[in-house]
JSON list of C-alpha atoms in Angstrom, two decimals:
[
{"chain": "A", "resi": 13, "resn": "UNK", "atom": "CA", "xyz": [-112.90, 186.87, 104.90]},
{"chain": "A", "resi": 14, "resn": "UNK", "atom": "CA", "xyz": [-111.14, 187.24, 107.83]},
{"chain": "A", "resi": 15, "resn": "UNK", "atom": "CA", "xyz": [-109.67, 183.75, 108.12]},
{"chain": "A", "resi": 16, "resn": "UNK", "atom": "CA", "xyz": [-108.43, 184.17, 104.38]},
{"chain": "A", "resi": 17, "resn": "UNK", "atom": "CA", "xyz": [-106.67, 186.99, 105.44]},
{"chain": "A", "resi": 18, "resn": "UNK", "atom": "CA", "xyz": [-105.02, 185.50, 108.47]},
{"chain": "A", "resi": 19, "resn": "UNK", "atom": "CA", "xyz": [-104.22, 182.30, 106.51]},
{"chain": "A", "resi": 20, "resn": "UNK", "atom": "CA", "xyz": [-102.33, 184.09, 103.74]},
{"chain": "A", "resi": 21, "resn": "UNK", "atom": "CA", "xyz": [-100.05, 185.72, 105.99]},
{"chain": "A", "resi": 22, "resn": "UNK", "atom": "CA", "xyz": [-98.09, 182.63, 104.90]},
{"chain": "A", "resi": 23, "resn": "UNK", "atom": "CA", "xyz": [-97.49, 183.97, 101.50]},
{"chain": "A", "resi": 24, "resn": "UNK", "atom": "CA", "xyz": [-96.23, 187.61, 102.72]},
{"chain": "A", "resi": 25, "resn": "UNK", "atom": "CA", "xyz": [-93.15, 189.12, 101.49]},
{"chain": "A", "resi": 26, "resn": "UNK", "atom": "CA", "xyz": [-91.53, 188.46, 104.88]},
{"chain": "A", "resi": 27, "resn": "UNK", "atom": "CA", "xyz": [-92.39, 184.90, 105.18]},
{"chain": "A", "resi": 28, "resn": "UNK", "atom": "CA", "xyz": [-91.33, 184.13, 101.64]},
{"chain": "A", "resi": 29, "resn": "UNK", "atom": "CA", "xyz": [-87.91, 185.80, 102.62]},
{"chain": "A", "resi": 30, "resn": "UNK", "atom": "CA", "xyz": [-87.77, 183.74, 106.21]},
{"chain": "A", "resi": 31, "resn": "UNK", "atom": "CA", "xyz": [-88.10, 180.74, 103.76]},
{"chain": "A", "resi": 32, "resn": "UNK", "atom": "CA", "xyz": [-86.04, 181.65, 101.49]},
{"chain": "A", "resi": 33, "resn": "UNK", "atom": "CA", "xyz": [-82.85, 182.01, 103.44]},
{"chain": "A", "resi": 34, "resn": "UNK", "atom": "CA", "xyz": [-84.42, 178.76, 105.78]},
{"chain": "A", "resi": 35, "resn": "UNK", "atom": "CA", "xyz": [-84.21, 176.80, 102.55]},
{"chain": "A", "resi": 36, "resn": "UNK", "atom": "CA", "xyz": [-80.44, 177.94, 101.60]},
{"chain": "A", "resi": 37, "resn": "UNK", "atom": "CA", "xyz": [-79.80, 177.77, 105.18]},
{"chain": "A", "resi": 38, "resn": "UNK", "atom": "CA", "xyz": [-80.83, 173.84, 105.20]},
{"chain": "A", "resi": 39, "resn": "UNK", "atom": "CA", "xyz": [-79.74, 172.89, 102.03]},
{"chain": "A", "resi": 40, "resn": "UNK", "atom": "CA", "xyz": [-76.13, 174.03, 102.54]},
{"chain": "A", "resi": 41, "resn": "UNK", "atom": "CA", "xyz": [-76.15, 171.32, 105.73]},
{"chain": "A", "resi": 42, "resn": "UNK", "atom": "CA", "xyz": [-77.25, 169.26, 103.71]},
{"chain": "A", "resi": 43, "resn": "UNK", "atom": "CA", "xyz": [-75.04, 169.11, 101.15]},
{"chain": "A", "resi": 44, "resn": "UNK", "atom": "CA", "xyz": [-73.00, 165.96, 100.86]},
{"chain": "A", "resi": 45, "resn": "UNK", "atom": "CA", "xyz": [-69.71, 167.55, 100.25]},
{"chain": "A", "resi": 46, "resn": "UNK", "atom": "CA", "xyz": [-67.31, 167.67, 102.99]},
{"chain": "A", "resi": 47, "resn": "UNK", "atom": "CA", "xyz": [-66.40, 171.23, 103.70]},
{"chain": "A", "resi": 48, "resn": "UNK", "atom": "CA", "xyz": [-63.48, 172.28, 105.96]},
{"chain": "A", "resi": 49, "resn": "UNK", "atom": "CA", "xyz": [-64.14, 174.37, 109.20]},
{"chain": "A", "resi": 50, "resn": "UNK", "atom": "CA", "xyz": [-63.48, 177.14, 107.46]},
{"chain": "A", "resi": 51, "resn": "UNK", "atom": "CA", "xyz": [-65.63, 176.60, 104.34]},
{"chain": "A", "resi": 52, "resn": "UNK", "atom": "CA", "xyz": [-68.12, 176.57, 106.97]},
{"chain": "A", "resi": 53, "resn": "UNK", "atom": "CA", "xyz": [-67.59, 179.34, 109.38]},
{"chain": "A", "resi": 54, "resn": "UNK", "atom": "CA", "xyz": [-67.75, 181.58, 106.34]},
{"chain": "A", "resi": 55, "resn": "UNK", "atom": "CA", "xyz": [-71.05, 180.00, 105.12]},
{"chain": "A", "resi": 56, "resn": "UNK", "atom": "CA", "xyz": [-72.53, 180.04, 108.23]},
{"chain": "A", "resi": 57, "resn": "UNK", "atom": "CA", "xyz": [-71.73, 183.64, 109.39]},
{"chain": "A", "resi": 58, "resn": "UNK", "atom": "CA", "xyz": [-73.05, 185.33, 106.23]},
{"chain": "A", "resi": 59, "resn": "UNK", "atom": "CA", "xyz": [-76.36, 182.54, 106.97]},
{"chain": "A", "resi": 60, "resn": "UNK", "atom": "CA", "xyz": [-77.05, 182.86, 110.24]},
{"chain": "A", "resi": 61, "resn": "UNK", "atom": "CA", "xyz": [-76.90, 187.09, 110.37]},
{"chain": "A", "resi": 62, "resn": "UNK", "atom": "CA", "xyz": [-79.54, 186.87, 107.89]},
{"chain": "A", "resi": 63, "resn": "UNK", "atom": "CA", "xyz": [-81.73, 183.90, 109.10]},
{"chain": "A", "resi": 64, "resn": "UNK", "atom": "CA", "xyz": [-81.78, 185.73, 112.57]},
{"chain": "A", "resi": 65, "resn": "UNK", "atom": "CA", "xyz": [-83.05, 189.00, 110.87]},
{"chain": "A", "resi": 66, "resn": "UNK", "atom": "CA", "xyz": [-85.18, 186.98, 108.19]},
{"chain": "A", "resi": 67, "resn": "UNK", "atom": "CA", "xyz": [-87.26, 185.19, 111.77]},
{"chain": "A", "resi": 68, "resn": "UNK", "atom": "CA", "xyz": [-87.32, 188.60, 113.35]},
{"chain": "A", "resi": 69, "resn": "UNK", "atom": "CA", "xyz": [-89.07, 190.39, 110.45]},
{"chain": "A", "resi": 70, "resn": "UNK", "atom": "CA", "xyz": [-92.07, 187.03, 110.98]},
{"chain": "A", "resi": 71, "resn": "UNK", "atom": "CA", "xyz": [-95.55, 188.30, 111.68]},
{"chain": "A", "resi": 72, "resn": "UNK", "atom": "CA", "xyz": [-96.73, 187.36, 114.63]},
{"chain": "A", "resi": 73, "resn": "UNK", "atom": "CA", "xyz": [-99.69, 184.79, 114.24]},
{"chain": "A", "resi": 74, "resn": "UNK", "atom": "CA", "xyz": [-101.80, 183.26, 116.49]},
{"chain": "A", "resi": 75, "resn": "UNK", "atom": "CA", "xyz": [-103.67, 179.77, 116.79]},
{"chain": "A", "resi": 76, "resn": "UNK", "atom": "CA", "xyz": [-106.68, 179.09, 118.20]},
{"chain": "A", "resi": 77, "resn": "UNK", "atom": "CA", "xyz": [-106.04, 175.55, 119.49]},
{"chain": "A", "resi": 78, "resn": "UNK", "atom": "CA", "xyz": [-102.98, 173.70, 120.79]},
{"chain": "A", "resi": 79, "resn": "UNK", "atom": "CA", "xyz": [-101.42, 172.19, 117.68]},
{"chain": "A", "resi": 80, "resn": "UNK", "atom": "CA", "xyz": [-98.72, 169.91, 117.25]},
{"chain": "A", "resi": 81, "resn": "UNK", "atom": "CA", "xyz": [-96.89, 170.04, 113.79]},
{"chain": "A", "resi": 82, "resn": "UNK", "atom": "CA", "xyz": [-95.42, 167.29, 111.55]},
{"chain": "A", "resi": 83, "resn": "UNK", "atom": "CA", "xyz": [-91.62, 166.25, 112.78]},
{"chain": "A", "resi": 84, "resn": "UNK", "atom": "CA", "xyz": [-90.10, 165.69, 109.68]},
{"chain": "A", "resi": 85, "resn": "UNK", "atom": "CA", "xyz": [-86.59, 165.89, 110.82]},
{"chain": "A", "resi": 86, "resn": "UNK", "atom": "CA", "xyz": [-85.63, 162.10, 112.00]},
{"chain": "A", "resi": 87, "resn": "UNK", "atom": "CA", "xyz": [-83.04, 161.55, 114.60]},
{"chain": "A", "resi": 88, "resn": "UNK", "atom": "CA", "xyz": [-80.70, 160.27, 112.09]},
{"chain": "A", "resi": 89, "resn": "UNK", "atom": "CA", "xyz": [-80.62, 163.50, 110.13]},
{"chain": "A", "resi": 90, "resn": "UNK", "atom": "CA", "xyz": [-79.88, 165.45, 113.33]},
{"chain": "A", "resi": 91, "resn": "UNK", "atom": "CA", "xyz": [-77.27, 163.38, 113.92]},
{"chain": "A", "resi": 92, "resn": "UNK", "atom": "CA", "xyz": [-75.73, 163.42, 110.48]},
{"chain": "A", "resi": 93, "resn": "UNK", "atom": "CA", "xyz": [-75.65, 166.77, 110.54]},
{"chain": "A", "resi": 94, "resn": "UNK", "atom": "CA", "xyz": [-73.53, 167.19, 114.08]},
{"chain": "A", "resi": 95, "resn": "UNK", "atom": "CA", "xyz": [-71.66, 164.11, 112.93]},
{"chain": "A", "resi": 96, "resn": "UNK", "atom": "CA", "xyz": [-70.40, 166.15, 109.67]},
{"chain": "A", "resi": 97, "resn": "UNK", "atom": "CA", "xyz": [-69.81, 169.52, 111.14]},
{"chain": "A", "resi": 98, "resn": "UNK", "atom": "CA", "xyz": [-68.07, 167.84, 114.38]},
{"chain": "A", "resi": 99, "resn": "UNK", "atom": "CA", "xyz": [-65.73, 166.39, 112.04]},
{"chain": "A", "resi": 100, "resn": "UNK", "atom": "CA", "xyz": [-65.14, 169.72, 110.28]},
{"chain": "A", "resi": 101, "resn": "UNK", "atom": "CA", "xyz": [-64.41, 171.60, 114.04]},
{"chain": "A", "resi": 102, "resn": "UNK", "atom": "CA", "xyz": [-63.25, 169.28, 115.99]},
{"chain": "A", "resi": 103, "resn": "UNK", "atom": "CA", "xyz": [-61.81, 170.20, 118.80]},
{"chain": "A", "resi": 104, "resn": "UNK", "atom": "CA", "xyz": [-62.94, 173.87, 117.98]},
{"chain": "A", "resi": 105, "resn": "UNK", "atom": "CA", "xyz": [-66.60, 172.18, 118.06]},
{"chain": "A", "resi": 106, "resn": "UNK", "atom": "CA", "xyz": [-66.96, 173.24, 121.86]},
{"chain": "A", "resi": 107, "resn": "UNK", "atom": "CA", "xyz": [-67.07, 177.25, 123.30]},
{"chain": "A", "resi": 108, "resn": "UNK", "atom": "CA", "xyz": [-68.04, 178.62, 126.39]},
{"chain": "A", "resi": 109, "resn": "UNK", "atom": "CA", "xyz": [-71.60, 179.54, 127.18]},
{"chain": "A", "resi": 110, "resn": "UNK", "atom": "CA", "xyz": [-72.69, 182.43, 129.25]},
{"chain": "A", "resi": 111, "resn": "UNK", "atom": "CA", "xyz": [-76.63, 183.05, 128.04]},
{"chain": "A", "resi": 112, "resn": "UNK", "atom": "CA", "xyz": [-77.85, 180.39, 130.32]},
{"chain": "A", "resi": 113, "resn": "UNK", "atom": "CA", "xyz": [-79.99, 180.92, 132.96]},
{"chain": "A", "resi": 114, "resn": "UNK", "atom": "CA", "xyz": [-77.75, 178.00, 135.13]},
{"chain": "A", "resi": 115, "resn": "UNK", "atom": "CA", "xyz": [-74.72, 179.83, 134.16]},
{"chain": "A", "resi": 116, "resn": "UNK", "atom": "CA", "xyz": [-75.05, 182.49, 137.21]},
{"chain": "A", "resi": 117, "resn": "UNK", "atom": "CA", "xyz": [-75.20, 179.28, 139.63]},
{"chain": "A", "resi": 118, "resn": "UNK", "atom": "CA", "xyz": [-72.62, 177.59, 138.31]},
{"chain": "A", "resi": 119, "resn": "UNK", "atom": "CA", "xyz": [-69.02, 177.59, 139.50]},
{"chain": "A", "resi": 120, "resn": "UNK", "atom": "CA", "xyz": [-67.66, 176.74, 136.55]},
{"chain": "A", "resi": 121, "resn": "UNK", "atom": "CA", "xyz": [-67.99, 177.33, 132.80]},
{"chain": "A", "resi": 122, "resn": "UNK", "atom": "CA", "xyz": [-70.48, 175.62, 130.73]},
{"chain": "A", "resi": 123, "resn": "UNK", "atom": "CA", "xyz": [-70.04, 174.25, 127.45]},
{"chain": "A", "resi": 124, "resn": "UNK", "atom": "CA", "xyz": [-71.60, 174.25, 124.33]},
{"chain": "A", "resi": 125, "resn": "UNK", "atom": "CA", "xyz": [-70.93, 172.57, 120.52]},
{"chain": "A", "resi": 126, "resn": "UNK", "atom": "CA", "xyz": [-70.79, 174.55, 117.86]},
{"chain": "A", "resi": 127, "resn": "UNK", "atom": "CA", "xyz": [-72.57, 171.50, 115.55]},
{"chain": "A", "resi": 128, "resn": "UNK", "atom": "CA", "xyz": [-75.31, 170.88, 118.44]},
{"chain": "A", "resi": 129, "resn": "UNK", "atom": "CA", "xyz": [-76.31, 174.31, 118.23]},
{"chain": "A", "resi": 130, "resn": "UNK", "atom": "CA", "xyz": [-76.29, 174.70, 114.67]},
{"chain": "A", "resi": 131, "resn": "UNK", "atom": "CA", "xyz": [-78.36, 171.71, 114.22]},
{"chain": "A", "resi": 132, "resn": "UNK", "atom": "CA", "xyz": [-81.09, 172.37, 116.63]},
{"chain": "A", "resi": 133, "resn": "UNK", "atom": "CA", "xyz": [-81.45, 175.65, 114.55]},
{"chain": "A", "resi": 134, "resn": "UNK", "atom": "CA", "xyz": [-81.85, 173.11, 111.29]},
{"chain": "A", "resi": 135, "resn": "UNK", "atom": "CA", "xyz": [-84.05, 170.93, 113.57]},
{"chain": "A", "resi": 136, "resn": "UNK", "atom": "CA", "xyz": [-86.89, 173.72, 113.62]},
{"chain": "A", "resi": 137, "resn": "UNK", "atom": "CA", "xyz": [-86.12, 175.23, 110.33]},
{"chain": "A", "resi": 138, "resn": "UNK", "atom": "CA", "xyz": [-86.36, 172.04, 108.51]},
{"chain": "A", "resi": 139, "resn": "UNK", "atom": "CA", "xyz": [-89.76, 170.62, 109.94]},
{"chain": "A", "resi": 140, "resn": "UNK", "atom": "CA", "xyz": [-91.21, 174.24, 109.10]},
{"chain": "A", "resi": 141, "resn": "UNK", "atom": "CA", "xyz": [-90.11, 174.35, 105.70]},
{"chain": "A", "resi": 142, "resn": "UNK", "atom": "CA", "xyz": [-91.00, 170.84, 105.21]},
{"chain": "A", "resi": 143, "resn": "UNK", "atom": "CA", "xyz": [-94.32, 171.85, 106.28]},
{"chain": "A", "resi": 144, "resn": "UNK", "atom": "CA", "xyz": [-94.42, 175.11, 104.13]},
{"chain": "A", "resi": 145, "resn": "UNK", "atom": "CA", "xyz": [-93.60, 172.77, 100.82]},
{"chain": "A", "resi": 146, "resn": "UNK", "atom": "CA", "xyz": [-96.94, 170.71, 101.22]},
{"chain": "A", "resi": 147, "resn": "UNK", "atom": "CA", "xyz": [-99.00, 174.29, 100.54]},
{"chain": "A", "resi": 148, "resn": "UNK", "atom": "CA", "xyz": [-101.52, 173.29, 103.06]},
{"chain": "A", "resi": 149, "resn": "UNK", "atom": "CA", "xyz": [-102.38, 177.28, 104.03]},
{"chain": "A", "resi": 150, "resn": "UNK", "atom": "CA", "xyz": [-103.51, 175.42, 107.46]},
{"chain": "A", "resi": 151, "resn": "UNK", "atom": "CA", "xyz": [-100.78, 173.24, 108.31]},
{"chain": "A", "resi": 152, "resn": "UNK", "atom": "CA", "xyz": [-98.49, 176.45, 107.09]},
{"chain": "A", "resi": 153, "resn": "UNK", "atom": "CA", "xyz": [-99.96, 178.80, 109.12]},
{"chain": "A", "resi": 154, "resn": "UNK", "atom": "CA", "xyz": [-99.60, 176.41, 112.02]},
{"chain": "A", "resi": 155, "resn": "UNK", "atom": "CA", "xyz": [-95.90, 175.42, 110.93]},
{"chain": "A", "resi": 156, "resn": "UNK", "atom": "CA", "xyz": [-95.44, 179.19, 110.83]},
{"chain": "A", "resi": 157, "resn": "UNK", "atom": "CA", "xyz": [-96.26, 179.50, 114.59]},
{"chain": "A", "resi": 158, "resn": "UNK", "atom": "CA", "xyz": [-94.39, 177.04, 115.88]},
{"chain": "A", "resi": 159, "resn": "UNK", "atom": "CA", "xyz": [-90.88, 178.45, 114.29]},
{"chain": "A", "resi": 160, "resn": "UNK", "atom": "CA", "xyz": [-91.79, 181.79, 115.39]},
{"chain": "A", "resi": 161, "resn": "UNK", "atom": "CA", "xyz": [-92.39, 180.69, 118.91]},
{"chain": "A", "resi": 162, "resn": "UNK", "atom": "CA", "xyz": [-89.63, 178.14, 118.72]},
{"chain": "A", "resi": 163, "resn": "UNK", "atom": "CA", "xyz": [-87.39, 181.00, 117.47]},
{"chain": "A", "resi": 164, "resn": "UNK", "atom": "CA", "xyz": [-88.26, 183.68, 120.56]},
{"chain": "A", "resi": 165, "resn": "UNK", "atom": "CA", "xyz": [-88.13, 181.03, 122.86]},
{"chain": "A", "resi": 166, "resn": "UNK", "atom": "CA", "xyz": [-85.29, 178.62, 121.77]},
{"chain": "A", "resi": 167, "resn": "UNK", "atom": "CA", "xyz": [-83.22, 178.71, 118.66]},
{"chain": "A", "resi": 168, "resn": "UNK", "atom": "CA", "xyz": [-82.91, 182.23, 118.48]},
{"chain": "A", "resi": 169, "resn": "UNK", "atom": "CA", "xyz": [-80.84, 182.71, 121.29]},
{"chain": "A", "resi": 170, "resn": "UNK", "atom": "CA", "xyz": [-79.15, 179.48, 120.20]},
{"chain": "A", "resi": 171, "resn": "UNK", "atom": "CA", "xyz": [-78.18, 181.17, 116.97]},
{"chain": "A", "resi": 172, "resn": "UNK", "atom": "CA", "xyz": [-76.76, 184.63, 118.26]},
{"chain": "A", "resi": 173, "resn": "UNK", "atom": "CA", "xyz": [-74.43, 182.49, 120.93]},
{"chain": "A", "resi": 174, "resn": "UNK", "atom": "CA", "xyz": [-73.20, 180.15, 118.29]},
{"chain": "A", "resi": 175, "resn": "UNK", "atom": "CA", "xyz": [-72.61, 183.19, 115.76]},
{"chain": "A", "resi": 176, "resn": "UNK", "atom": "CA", "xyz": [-70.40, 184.91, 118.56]},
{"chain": "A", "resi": 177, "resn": "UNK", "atom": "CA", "xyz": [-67.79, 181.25, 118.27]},
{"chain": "A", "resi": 178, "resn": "UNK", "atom": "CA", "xyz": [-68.29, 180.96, 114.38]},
{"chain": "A", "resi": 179, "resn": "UNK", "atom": "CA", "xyz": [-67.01, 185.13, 114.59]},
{"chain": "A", "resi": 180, "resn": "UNK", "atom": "CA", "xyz": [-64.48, 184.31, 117.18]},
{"chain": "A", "resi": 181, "resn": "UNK", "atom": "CA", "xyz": [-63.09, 181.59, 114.93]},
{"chain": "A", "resi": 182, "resn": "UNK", "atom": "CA", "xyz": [-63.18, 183.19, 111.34]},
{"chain": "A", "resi": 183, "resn": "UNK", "atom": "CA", "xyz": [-61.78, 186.58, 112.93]},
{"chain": "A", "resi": 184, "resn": "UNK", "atom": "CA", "xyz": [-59.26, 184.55, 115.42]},
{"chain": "A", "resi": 185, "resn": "UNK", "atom": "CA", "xyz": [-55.90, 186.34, 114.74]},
{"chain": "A", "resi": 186, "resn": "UNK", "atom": "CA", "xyz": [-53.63, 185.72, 117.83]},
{"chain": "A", "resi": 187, "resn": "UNK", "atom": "CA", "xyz": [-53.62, 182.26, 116.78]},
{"chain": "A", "resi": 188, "resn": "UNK", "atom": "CA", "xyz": [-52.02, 179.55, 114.77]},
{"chain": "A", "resi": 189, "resn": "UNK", "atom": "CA", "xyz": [-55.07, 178.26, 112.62]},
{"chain": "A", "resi": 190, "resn": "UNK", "atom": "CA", "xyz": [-54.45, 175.44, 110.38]},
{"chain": "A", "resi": 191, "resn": "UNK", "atom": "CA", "xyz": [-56.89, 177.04, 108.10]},
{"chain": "A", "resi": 192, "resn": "UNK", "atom": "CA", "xyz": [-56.30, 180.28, 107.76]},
{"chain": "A", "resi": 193, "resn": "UNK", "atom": "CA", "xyz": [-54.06, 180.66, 104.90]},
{"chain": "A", "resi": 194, "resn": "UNK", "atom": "CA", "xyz": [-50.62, 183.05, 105.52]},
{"chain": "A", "resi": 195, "resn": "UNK", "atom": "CA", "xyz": [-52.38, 184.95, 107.72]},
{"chain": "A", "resi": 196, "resn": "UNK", "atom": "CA", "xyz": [-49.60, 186.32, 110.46]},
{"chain": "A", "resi": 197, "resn": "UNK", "atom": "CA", "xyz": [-50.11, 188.84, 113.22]},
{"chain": "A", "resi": 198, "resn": "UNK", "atom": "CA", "xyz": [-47.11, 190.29, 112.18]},
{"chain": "A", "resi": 199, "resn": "UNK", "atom": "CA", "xyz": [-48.24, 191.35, 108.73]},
{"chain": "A", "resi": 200, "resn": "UNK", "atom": "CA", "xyz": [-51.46, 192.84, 110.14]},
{"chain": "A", "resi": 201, "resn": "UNK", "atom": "CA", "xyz": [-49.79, 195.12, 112.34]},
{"chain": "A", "resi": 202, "resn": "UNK", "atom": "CA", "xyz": [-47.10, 196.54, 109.01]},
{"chain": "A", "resi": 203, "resn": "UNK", "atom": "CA", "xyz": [-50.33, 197.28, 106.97]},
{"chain": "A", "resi": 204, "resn": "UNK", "atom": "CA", "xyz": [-51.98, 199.15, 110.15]}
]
């Protein structure tokens, strides 16, 4: 009875909401269609907000043996999916860092990409949902795990830090912005 219970922990109402979101979340990137940078700064800031809170809200499991889940996500598909937001950004693809633990050794800023970041989040969200679609309670439960530890350790932090550029560039006011459409500094301040 007690492994029943700790194998349908997989089918709780936060889980099914964690996938939920992880499935819009992945699909969107997936999509074909090529979307402008800020097609996808909006899409991705309303995402992300709730993806973070949709992980956080994850029971914590535990495993009793080392496992090592099914990699679903080829290199090819990570690299489709930088390749199509890169081309979206460009040069707004890179931002400063300052979350990493080299950054207070460092003597100068360090960089990050704004489509690396988002698709090492995909990276773990897509091999876990692939997982979850099989219905193996096992292999879910173990899938399950590995996001949730992945997410503390790894793409969680990832997410928050590229969040803070996709808000920088969607709310960027001082600015010319190509895509941003009669939006003027000018007739912000008559309206305050």
């Amino acid at each position: 009875m007690g492994k029943e219970l700790a194998n349908n922990v997989v089918f709780s109402k936060n889980v099914v909401e964690f996938v939920t979101v992880a499935v819009q979340y992945c699909t969107f990137l997936e999509n074909p269609e090529n979307q402008t940078s800020k097609e996808y700064t909006d899409k991705l800031t309303k995402l992300l907000p709730l993806l973070y809170l949709k992980a956080a809200l994850l029971p914590e499991t535990e495993i009793e043996e080392d496992i090592y889940p099914e990699i679903t996500v080829t290199e090819d598909d990570y690299n489709y999916i930088i390749s199509k937001l890169y081309t979206a950004y460009k040069e707004n693809d890179t931002y400063l860092e300052v979350f990493l633990e080299d950054m207070k050794y460092s003597d100068t800023p360090i960089a990050a990409s704004i489509s690396e970041d988002i698709a090492d989040i995909y990276q773990d969200i897509k091999n876990f949902i692939s997982i979850y679609e099989q219905g193996i309670e096992e292999n879910m439960s173990e899938g399950l795990y590995t996001c949730y530890e992945n997410f503390k350790l790894y793409w969680g932090q990832k997410l928050v830090n590229v969040l803070r550029a996709l808000h920088s560039l969607k709310y960027s006011i001082g600015e010319e912005n190509p895509d941003e459409d009669d939006l003027d500094s000018d007739n912000i301040q008559e309206e305050w």
